[in-house]
Short mmCIF file of C-alpha atoms in Angstrom, two decimals:
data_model
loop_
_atom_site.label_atom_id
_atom_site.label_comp_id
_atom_site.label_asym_id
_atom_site.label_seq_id
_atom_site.Cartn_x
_atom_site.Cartn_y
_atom_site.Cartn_z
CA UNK A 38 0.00 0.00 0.00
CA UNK A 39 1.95 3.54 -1.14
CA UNK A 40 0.90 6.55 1.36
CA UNK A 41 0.05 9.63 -0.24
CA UNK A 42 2.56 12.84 0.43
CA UNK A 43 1.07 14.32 4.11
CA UNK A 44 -1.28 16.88 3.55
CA UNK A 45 -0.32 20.00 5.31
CA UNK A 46 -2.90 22.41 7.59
CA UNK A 47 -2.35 25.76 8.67
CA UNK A 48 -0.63 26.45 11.90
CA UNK A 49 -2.40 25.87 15.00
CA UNK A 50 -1.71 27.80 18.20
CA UNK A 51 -2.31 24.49 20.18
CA UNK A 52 -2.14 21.05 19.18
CA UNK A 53 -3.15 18.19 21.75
CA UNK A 54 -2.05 14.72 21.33
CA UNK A 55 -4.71 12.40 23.41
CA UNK A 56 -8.29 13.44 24.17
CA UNK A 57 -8.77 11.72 27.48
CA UNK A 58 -10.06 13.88 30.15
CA UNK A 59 -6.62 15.85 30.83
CA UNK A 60 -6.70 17.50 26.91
CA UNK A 61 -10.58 17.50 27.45
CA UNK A 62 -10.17 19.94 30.51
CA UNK A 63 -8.13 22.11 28.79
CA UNK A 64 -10.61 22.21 25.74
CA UNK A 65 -13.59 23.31 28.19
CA UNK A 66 -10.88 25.90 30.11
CA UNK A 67 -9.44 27.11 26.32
CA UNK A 68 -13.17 27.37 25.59
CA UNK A 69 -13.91 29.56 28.48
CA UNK A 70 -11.46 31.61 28.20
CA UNK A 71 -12.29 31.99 24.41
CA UNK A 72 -16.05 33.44 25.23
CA UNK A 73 -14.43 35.10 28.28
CA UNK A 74 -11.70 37.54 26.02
CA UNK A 75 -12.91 37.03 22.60
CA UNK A 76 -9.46 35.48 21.99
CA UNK A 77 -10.12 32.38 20.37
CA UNK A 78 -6.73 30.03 20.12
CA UNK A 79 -6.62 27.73 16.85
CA UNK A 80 -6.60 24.24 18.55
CA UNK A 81 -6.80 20.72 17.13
CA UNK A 82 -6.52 17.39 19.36
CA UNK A 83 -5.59 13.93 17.81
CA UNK A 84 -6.71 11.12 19.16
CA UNK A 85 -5.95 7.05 17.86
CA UNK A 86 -8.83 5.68 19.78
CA UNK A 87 -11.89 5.91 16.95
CA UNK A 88 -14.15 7.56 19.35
CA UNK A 89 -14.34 9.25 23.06
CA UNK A 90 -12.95 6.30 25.56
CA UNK A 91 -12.93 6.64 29.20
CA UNK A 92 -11.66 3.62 31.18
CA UNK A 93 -12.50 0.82 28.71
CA UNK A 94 -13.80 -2.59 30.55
CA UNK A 95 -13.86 -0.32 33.93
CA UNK A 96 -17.50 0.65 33.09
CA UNK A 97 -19.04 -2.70 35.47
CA UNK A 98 -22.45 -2.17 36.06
CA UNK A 99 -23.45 0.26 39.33
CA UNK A 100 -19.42 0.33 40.49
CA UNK A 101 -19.05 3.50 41.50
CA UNK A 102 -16.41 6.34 41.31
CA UNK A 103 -13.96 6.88 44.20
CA UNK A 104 -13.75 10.75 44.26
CA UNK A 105 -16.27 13.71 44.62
CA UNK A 106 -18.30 14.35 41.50
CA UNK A 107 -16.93 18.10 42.47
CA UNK A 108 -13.58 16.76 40.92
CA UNK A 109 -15.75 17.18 38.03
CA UNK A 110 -13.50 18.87 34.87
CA UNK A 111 -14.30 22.20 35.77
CA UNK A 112 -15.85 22.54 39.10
CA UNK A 113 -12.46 23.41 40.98
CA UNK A 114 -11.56 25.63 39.02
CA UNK A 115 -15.12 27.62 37.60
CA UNK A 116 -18.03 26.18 40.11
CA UNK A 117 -20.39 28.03 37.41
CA UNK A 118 -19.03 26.35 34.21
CA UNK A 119 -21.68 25.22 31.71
CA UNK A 120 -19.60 21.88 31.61
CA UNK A 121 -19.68 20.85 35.69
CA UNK A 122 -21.31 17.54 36.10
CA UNK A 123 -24.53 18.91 37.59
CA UNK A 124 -24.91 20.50 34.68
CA UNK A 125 -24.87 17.30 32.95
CA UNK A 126 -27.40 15.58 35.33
CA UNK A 127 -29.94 18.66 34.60
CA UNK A 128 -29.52 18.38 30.61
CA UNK A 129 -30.22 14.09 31.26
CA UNK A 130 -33.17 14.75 33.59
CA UNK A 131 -31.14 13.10 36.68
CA UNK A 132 -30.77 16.07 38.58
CA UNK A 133 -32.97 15.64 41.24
CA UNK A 134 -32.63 11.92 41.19
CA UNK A 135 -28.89 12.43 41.94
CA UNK A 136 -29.14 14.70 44.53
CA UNK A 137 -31.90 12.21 46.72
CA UNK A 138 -29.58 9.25 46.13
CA UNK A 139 -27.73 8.34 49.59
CA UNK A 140 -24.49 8.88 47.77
CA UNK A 141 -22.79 11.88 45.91
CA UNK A 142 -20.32 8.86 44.32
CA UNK A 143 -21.36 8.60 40.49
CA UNK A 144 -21.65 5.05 39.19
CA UNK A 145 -18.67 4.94 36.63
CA UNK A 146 -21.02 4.23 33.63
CA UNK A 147 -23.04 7.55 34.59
CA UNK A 148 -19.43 9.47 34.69
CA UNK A 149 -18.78 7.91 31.41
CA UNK A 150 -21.95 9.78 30.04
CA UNK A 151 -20.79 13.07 31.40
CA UNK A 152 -16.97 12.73 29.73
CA UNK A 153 -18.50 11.98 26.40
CA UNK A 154 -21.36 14.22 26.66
CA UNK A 155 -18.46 17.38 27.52
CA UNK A 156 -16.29 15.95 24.16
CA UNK A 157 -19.50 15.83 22.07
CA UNK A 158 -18.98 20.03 22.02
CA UNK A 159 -15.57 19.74 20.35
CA UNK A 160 -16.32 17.13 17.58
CA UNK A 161 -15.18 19.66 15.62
CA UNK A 162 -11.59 20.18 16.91
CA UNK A 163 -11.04 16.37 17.52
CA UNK A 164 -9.03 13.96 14.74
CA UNK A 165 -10.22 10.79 16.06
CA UNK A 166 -8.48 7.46 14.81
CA UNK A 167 -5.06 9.09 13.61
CA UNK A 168 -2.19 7.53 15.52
CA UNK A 169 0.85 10.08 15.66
CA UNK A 170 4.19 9.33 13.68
CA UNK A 171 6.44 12.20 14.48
CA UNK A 172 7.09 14.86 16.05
CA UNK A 173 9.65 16.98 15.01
CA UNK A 174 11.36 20.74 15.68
CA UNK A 175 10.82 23.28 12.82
CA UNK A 176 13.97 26.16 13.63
CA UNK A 177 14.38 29.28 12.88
CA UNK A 178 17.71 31.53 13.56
CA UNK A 179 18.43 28.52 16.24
CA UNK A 180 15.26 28.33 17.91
CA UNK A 181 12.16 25.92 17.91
CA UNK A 182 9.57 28.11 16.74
CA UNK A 183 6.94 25.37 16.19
CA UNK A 184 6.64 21.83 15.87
CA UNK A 185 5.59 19.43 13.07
CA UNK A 186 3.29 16.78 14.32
CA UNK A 187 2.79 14.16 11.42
CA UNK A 188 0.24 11.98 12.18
CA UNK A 189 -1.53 8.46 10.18
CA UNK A 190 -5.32 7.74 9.78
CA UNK A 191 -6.76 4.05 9.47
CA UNK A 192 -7.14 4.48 5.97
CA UNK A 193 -3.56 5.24 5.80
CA UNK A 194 -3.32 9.28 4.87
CA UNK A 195 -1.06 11.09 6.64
CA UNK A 196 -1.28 14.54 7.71
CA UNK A 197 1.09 17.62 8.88
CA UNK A 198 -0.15 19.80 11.27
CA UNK A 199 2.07 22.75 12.24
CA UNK A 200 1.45 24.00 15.90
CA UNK A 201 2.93 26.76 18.61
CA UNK A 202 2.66 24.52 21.66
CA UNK A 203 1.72 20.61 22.10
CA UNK A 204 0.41 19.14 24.62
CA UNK A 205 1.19 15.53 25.33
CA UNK A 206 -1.80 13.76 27.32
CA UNK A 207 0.48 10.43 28.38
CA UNK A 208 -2.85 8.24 29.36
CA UNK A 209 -2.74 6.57 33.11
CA UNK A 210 0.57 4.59 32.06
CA UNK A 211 2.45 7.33 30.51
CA UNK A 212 4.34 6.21 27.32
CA UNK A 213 6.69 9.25 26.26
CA UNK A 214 8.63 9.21 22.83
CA UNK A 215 12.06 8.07 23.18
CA UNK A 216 13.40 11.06 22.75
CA UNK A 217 11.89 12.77 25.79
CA UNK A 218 12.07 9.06 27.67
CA UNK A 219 15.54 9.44 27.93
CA UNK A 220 15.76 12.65 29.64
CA UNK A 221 16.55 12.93 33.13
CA UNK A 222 15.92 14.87 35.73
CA UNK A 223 13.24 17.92 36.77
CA UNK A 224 12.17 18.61 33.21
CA UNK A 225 11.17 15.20 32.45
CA UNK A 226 9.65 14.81 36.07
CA UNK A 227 6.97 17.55 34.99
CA UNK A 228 6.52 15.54 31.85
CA UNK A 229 4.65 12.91 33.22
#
């Protein structure tokens, strides 16, 4: 099977590798901040899985989450963001049902709903099924002024996408390129 020369986009401010709930986060907070200032960053986010995917096979019916639903991916830090998980119960019509329940612990499957239904709002910014191939520095006068991030889809088309800033979301078992694997000490502490 030949591969077709990568087809090149235009620059992106922000380019997210991963769309689990860390690069989801920062979509809702980049978001925010968008409507907030008017400022609206260019922003893209590949993912390999073919869809949203929270926790595959951890989804066992009425097992419940371990933490607060405030640890929601917004409460923290904006209690009044449209994309809190009581917000989420009142667009399902399980508001009130969740609140007279003897628990405020989510069952995981009902969590699940609320991490797709928050990614559903940035179908549009999300490459799903494109597994990344490189990364690589693009320099100018001796400095990294962006970064090339070359990535496959299932049918087998590549694609360049030129971006400011990338942000690596590692997963629960982090798996960094081996370039940034072997580096060693404080800088590749904050990496993972």
């Amino acid at each position: 099977m030949s591969v077709d020369h990568p087809v090149s986009m235009p620059a992106l401010d922000l380019l997210g590798i991963g769309f689990g709930p860390s690069n989801l986060a920062l979509a809702i907070a980049l978001d925010e901040d968008a409507r907030a200032t008017g400022r609206r960053l260019k922003t893209a986010f590949v993912e390999k899985k073919p869809g949203f995917a929270w926790h595959n096979g951890m989804l066992l019916q009425d097992s419940r989450m371990q933490i607060s639903f405030l640890k929601d991916l917004v409460t923290l830090r904006d209690p009044c963001s449209p994309f809190s998980f009581l917000k989420y119960l009142q667009t399902q019509g399980r508001l009130e049902d969740f609140v007279n329940l003897r628990s405020f612990l989510p069952t995981r499957i009902e969590y699940d709903g609320y991490l797709r239904w928050a990614a559903s709002s940035f179908d549009e910014q999300i490459h799903y099924g494109e597994a990344v191939l490189s990364v690589k520095p693009r320099s100018t006068g001796g400095k990294v002024r962006a970064l090339e991030v070359v990535s496959r889809r299932a049918d087998g088309s590549e694609t360049t996408r030129i971006a400011s800033n990338l942000v690596m979301a590692v997963g629960g078992r982090p798996l960094l390129p081996a370039p940034l694997a072997e580096l060693d000490g404080p800088a590749a502490r904050r990496l993972v």
